[in-house]
């Protein structure tokens, strides 16, 4: 278990807190593994009926650790664990709730598309900067966002990489609602779901997701394959170097 993911069971709710505030909760491979382990534990335990994912006070997660991205350019197998995480979260059969404060970048936003309920602060900041980093969409976003928002709005988020705040995210339907205390809102919903008939809840969720689950799983793999190719591109290398050197990238 990574020390940067805090796992705590509160009644029938398993809380997974992403907790690496000094690096804006950027996700390392160890952290992906801990999130996967937490979800698998919740999947097999009858005592857990709902999972709540949160970050720290001012940040949900700044997405994949950029240094890991740089390493994956020469070691493509490093992309296997993020893919396993996406496969696990997208097929998780119990209710999954997210509480978002502050930044939710890259996979920090795309993982929310696999959650059943999302609550955020009004000033939360959602961003999918894949193309800005010389990359391509991941996490099923190339399928789910155009479906949900239509091509143009999805393009604005996925290709322009524009940032949206919590209020706009709620208007777009990326989250359920923007509130003062998303964790408390998420906890209330989690307790409510935990007190409901577990089989009915699970079957309902799975029914809603079943219609395109096979397609989504294919998309997740295709996206990661293309992303891995992009990681080794000159464009991505320039974007990552620029981030580390705290400068604007220059694409020729
Ligand atoms: N990977 C690795 N380190 C990261 C990181 C990431 N994804 N996001 C932030 N950090 C680190 C910064 O390098 C900095 O480290 P330092 O203090 O050793 O210099 C620290 O976290 C704080 O980040 P900083 O950029 O100073 O915070 P901020 O509040 O000004 O901005 C973000 C926050 C999230 C907007 C900004 O950090 C950011 O854009 N991060 C990159 C997000 C990203 O591109 N993720 C990949 C998506 S595919």
Tab-separated table of N, CA and C in Angstrom, residues 18-78:
chain	number	residue	atom	x	y	z
A	18	UNK	N	-6.543	10.136	-2.000
A	18	UNK	CA	-5.277	10.379	-2.694
A	18	UNK	C	-4.554	11.472	-1.910
A	19	UNK	N	-3.375	11.172	-1.438
A	19	UNK	CA	-2.772	12.049	-0.425
A	19	UNK	C	-1.261	12.225	-0.664
A	20	UNK	N	-0.959	13.088	-1.631
A	20	UNK	CA	0.442	13.435	-1.909
A	20	UNK	C	0.481	14.944	-2.193
A	21	UNK	N	0.074	15.714	-1.207
A	21	UNK	CA	-0.184	17.141	-1.467
A	21	UNK	C	1.018	17.912	-1.968
A	22	UNK	N	2.241	17.528	-1.563
A	22	UNK	CA	3.405	18.314	-2.014
A	22	UNK	C	3.609	18.213	-3.523
A	23	UNK	N	3.042	17.184	-4.159
A	23	UNK	CA	3.123	17.060	-5.626
A	23	UNK	C	1.724	17.117	-6.235
A	24	UNK	N	0.861	17.879	-5.578
A	24	UNK	CA	-0.513	18.065	-6.069
A	24	UNK	C	-1.209	16.734	-6.335
A	25	UNK	N	-0.887	15.761	-5.475
A	25	UNK	CA	-1.507	14.427	-5.544
A	25	UNK	C	-1.301	13.735	-6.893
A	26	UNK	N	-0.175	14.045	-7.559
A	26	UNK	CA	0.145	13.363	-8.825
A	26	UNK	C	0.253	11.856	-8.559
A	27	UNK	N	-0.271	11.078	-9.505
A	27	UNK	CA	-0.367	9.627	-9.297
A	27	UNK	C	0.872	8.895	-9.799
A	28	UNK	N	1.531	8.207	-8.888
A	28	UNK	CA	2.665	7.355	-9.245
A	28	UNK	C	2.156	5.925	-9.455
A	29	UNK	N	3.037	5.056	-9.932
A	29	UNK	CA	2.624	3.663	-10.155
A	29	UNK	C	2.191	3.004	-8.848
A	30	UNK	N	2.914	3.280	-7.751
A	30	UNK	CA	2.533	2.720	-6.442
A	30	UNK	C	1.132	3.163	-6.040
A	31	UNK	N	0.836	4.419	-6.356
A	31	UNK	CA	-0.492	4.941	-5.984
A	31	UNK	C	-1.587	4.281	-6.826
A	32	UNK	N	-1.316	4.086	-8.126
A	32	UNK	CA	-2.290	3.352	-8.955
A	32	UNK	C	-2.535	1.970	-8.362
A	33	UNK	N	-1.423	1.307	-7.968
A	33	UNK	CA	-1.562	-0.049	-7.419
A	33	UNK	C	-2.439	-0.038	-6.161
A	34	UNK	N	-2.246	0.978	-5.307
A	34	UNK	CA	-3.040	1.056	-4.077
A	34	UNK	C	-4.519	1.302	-4.392
A	35	UNK	N	-4.771	2.139	-5.377
A	35	UNK	CA	-6.170	2.394	-5.746
A	35	UNK	C	-6.806	1.120	-6.306
A	36	UNK	N	-6.048	0.400	-7.122
A	36	UNK	CA	-6.556	-0.871	-7.667
A	36	UNK	C	-6.840	-1.833	-6.511
A	37	UNK	N	-5.888	-1.956	-5.581
A	37	UNK	CA	-6.055	-2.881	-4.442
A	37	UNK	C	-7.291	-2.507	-3.631
A	38	UNK	N	-7.488	-1.214	-3.407
A	38	UNK	CA	-8.654	-0.763	-2.641
A	38	UNK	C	-9.947	-1.131	-3.343
A	39	UNK	N	-9.991	-0.916	-4.658
A	39	UNK	CA	-11.214	-1.231	-5.408
A	39	UNK	C	-11.477	-2.743	-5.413
A	40	UNK	N	-10.402	-3.527	-5.547
A	40	UNK	CA	-10.585	-4.985	-5.570
A	40	UNK	C	-11.045	-5.498	-4.206
A	41	UNK	N	-10.497	-4.895	-3.143
A	41	UNK	CA	-10.942	-5.259	-1.795
A	41	UNK	C	-12.439	-4.964	-1.650
A	42	UNK	N	-12.844	-3.771	-2.078
A	42	UNK	CA	-14.257	-3.388	-1.959
A	42	UNK	C	-15.140	-4.298	-2.805
A	43	UNK	N	-14.612	-4.700	-3.956
A	43	UNK	CA	-15.384	-5.566	-4.861
A	43	UNK	C	-15.708	-6.900	-4.200
A	44	UNK	N	-14.726	-7.466	-3.460
A	44	UNK	CA	-14.969	-8.816	-2.936
A	44	UNK	C	-15.519	-8.824	-1.516
A	45	UNK	N	-15.520	-7.689	-0.829
A	45	UNK	CA	-15.967	-7.694	0.560
A	45	UNK	C	-17.456	-7.357	0.664
A	46	UNK	N	-18.217	-8.264	1.301
A	46	UNK	CA	-19.651	-7.991	1.486
A	46	UNK	C	-19.870	-6.854	2.474
A	47	UNK	N	-18.853	-6.589	3.288
A	47	UNK	CA	-18.991	-5.533	4.303
A	47	UNK	C	-18.853	-4.134	3.698
A	48	UNK	N	-18.367	-4.070	2.455
A	48	UNK	CA	-18.218	-2.756	1.802
A	48	UNK	C	-19.266	-2.638	0.694
A	49	UNK	N	-20.039	-1.589	0.774
A	49	UNK	CA	-21.125	-1.430	-0.201
A	49	UNK	C	-20.928	-0.247	-1.130
A	50	UNK	N	-19.970	0.579	-0.806
A	50	UNK	CA	-19.785	1.799	-1.599
A	50	UNK	C	-18.345	2.287	-1.435
A	51	UNK	N	-17.789	2.885	-2.478
A	51	UNK	CA	-16.432	3.452	-2.374
A	51	UNK	C	-16.489	4.947	-2.642
A	52	UNK	N	-15.763	5.679	-1.826
A	52	UNK	CA	-15.683	7.147	-1.977
A	52	UNK	C	-14.221	7.496	-2.247
A	53	UNK	N	-13.964	8.152	-3.368
A	53	UNK	CA	-12.593	8.586	-3.693
A	53	UNK	C	-12.495	10.090	-3.482
A	54	UNK	N	-11.457	10.494	-2.762
A	54	UNK	CA	-11.270	11.930	-2.548
A	54	UNK	C	-9.786	12.261	-2.684
A	55	UNK	N	-9.509	13.555	-2.691
A	55	UNK	CA	-8.121	14.000	-2.650
A	55	UNK	C	-7.885	14.689	-1.332
A	56	UNK	N	-7.012	15.685	-1.345
A	56	UNK	CA	-6.764	16.435	-0.115
A	56	UNK	C	-7.543	17.761	-0.200
A	57	UNK	N	-7.340	18.614	0.789
A	57	UNK	CA	-8.201	19.793	0.899
A	57	UNK	C	-8.217	20.666	-0.366
A	58	UNK	N	-7.043	20.966	-0.889
A	58	UNK	CA	-7.027	21.880	-2.032
A	58	UNK	C	-6.768	21.217	-3.364
A	59	UNK	N	-6.775	19.900	-3.410
A	59	UNK	CA	-6.432	19.235	-4.674
A	59	UNK	C	-7.027	17.829	-4.730
A	60	UNK	N	-7.629	17.490	-5.881
A	60	UNK	CA	-8.071	16.101	-6.070
A	60	UNK	C	-6.854	15.319	-6.554
A	61	UNK	N	-6.477	15.489	-7.803
A	61	UNK	CA	-5.167	14.997	-8.273
A	61	UNK	C	-4.765	15.721	-9.549
A	62	UNK	N	-3.462	15.993	-9.668
A	62	UNK	CA	-2.934	16.637	-10.873
A	62	UNK	C	-2.656	15.606	-11.963
A	63	UNK	N	-3.196	14.389	-11.790
A	63	UNK	CA	-3.096	13.383	-12.845
A	63	UNK	C	-1.832	12.558	-12.757
A	64	UNK	N	-1.526	11.938	-13.864
A	64	UNK	CA	-0.355	11.065	-13.902
A	64	UNK	C	0.909	11.847	-13.541
A	65	UNK	N	1.776	11.235	-12.740
A	65	UNK	CA	3.049	11.875	-12.410
A	65	UNK	C	3.838	12.086	-13.701
A	66	UNK	N	4.224	13.342	-13.947
A	66	UNK	CA	4.894	13.662	-15.220
A	66	UNK	C	6.245	12.932	-15.326
A	67	UNK	N	6.908	12.734	-14.203
A	67	UNK	CA	8.202	12.027	-14.271
A	67	UNK	C	7.981	10.569	-14.685
A	68	UNK	N	6.854	9.979	-14.221
A	68	UNK	CA	6.527	8.612	-14.652
A	68	UNK	C	6.210	8.582	-16.137
A	69	UNK	N	5.522	9.637	-16.607
A	69	UNK	CA	5.237	9.725	-18.043
A	69	UNK	C	6.553	9.739	-18.823
A	70	UNK	N	7.518	10.520	-18.313
A	70	UNK	CA	8.809	10.630	-19.017
A	70	UNK	C	9.511	9.270	-19.040
A	71	UNK	N	9.424	8.546	-17.916
A	71	UNK	CA	10.066	7.224	-17.848
A	71	UNK	C	9.373	6.240	-18.780
A	72	UNK	N	8.037	6.385	-18.901
A	72	UNK	CA	7.276	5.436	-19.722
A	72	UNK	C	7.605	5.584	-21.204
A	73	UNK	N	8.202	6.730	-21.582
A	73	UNK	CA	8.568	6.921	-22.990
A	73	UNK	C	9.558	5.851	-23.440
A	74	UNK	N	10.462	5.443	-22.505
A	74	UNK	CA	11.426	4.407	-22.883
A	74	UNK	C	11.065	3.032	-22.293
A	75	UNK	N	10.065	3.021	-21.374
A	75	UNK	CA	9.634	1.735	-20.792
A	75	UNK	C	8.108	1.648	-20.890
A	76	UNK	N	7.593	1.291	-22.087
A	76	UNK	CA	6.145	1.317	-22.302
A	76	UNK	C	5.359	0.447	-21.312
A	77	UNK	N	6.019	-0.565	-20.696
A	77	UNK	CA	5.280	-1.427	-19.749
A	77	UNK	C	4.802	-0.636	-18.530
A	78	UNK	N	5.365	0.559	-18.324
A	78	UNK	CA	4.929	1.392	-17.197
A	78	UNK	C	3.505	1.916	-17.400
